[in-house]
mmCIF file of C-alpha atoms in Angstrom:
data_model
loop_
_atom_site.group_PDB
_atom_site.id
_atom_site.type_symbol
_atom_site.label_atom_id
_atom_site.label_comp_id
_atom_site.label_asym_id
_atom_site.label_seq_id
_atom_site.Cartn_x
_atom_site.Cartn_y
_atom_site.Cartn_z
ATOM 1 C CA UNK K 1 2.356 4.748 -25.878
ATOM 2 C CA UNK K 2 1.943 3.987 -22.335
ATOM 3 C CA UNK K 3 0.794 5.976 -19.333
ATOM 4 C CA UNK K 4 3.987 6.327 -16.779
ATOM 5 C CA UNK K 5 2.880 7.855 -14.141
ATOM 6 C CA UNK K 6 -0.714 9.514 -12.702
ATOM 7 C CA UNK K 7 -0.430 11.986 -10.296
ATOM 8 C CA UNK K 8 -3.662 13.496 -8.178
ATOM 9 C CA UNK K 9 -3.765 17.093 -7.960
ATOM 10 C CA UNK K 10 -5.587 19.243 -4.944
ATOM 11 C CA UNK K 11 -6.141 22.730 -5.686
ATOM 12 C CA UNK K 12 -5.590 24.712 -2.051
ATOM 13 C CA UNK K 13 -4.073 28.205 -0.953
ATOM 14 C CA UNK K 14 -2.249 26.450 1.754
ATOM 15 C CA UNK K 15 0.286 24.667 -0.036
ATOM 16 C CA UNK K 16 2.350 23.749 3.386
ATOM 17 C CA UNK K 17 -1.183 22.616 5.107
ATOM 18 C CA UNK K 18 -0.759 19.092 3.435
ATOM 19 C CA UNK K 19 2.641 18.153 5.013
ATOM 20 C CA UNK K 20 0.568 17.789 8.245
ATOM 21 C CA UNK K 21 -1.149 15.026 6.858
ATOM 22 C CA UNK K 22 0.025 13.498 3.927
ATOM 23 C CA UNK K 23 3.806 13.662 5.696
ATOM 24 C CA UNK K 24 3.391 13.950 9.573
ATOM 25 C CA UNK K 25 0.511 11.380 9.618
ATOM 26 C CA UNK K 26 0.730 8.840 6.759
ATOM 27 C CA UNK K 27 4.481 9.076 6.128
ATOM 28 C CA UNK K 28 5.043 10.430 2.659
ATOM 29 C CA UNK K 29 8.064 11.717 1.474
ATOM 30 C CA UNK K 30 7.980 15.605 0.388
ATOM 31 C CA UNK K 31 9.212 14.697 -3.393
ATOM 32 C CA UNK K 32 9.194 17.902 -4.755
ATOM 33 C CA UNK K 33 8.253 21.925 -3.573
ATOM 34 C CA UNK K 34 8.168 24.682 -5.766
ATOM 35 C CA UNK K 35 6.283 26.499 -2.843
ATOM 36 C CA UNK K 36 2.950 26.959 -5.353
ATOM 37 C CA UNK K 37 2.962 22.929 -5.156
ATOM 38 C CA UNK K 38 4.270 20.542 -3.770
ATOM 39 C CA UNK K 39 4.287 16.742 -4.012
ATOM 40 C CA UNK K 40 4.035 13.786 -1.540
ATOM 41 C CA UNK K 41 5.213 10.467 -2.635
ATOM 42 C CA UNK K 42 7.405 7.308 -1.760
ATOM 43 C CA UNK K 43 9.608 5.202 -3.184
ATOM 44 C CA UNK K 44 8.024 2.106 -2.626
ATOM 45 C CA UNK K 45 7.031 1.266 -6.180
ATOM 46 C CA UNK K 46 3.510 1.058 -6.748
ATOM 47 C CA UNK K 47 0.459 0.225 -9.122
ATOM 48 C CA UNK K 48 -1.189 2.462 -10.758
ATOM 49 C CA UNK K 49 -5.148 2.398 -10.432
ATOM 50 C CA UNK K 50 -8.018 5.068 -11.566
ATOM 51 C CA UNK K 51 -10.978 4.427 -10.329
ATOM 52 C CA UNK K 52 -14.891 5.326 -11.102
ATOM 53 C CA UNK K 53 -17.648 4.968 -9.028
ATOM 54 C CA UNK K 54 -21.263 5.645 -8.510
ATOM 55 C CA UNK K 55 -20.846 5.516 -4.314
ATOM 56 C CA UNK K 56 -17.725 3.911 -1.845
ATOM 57 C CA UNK K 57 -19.557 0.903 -1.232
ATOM 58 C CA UNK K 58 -22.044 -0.064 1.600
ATOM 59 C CA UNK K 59 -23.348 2.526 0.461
ATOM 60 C CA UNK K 60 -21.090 4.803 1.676
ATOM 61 C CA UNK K 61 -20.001 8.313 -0.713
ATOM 62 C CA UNK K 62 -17.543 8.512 -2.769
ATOM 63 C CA UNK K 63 -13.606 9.314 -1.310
ATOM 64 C CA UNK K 64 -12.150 11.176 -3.500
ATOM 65 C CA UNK K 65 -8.732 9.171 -2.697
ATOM 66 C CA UNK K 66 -8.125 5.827 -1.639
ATOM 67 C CA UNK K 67 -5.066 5.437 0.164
ATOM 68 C CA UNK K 68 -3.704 1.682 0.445
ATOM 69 C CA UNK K 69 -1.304 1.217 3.819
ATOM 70 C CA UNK K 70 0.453 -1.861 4.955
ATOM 71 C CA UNK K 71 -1.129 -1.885 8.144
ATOM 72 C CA UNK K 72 -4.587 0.421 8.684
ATOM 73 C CA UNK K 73 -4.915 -0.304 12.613
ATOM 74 C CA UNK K 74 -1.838 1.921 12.869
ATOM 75 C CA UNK K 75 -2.403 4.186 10.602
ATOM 76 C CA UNK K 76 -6.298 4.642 12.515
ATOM 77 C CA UNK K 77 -3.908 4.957 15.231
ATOM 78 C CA UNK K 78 -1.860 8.031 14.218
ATOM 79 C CA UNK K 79 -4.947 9.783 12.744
ATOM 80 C CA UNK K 80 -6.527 9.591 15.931
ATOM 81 C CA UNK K 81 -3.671 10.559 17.776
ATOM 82 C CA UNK K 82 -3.550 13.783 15.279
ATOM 83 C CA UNK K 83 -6.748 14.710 16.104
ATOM 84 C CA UNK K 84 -8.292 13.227 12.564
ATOM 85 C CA UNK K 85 -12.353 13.224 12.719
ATOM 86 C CA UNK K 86 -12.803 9.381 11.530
ATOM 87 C CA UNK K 87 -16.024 9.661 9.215
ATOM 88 C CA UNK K 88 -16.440 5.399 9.177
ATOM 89 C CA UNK K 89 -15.525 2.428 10.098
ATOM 90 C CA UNK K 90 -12.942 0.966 10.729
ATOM 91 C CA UNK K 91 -14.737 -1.903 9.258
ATOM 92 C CA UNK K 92 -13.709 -4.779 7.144
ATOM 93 C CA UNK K 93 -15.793 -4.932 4.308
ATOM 94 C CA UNK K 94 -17.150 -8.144 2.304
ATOM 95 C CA UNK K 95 -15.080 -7.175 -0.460
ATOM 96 C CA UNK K 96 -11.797 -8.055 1.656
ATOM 97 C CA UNK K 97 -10.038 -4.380 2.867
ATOM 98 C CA UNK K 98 -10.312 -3.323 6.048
ATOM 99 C CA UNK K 99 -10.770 0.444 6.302
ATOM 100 C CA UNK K 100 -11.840 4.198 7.627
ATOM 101 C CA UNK K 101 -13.323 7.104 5.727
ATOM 102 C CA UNK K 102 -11.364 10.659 6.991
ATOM 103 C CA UNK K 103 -11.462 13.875 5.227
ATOM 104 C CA UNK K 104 -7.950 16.083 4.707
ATOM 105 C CA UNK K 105 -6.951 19.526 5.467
ATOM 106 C CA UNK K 106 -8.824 20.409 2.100
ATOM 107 C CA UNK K 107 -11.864 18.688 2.694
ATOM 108 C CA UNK K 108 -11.235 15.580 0.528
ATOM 109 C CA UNK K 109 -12.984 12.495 1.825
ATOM 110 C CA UNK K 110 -9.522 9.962 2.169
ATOM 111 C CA UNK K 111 -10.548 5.944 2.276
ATOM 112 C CA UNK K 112 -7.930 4.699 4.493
ATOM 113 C CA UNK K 113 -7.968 1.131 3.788
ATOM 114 C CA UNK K 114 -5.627 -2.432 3.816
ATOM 115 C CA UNK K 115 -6.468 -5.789 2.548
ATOM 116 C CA UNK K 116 -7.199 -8.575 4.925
ATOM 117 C CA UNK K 117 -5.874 -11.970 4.239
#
């Protein structure tokens, strides 16, 4: 047996709220809507990661999703230009990402980060 696929799941009443952000903003593709849910993806091919943690390092909370972009100056960018609150940074951290904390349209605290060569 081996796991194929994990998918995060965000309980809301406004369904059609997250294409603002997870679409408009960051540039997912609307995979599927049954109108009750509806899922965000890309094709890109991806790893799969599930992570636990005690705090979001420098002491920072916890997101409850990190979000890995290609380039986070742009994406800082667009959430800015959206009107996105940005909670930290950007920063780059000792660790080697660069990133920003933001919350969603359901209150979810979003890590926003890239890794810095």
């Amino acid at each position: 047996m081996k796991v194929t696929r994990i998918v995060a799941n965000i309980e809301t009443q406004d369904v059609q709220e997250a294409k603002k952000f997870y679409q408009d903003i960051l540039g997912l593709e609307i995979l599927m809507d049954h109108g009750w849910i509806a899922t965000y993806g890309s094709s890109e091919e991806m790893s799969v990661q599930v992570s636990f943690a005690s705090q979001g390092g420098s002491g920072t909370p916890t997101p409850d999703l990190s979000i890995e972009v290609d380039d986070v100056d742009a994406a800082l960018t667009r959430m800015r230009e959206a009107g996105v609150s940005i909670l930290y940074g950007p920063v780059n951290e000792p660790w080697g990402v660069r990133r920003f904390y933001v919350r969603d349209p359901f209150g979810k605290l979003i890590n926003i980060l890239a890794h810095v060569e």
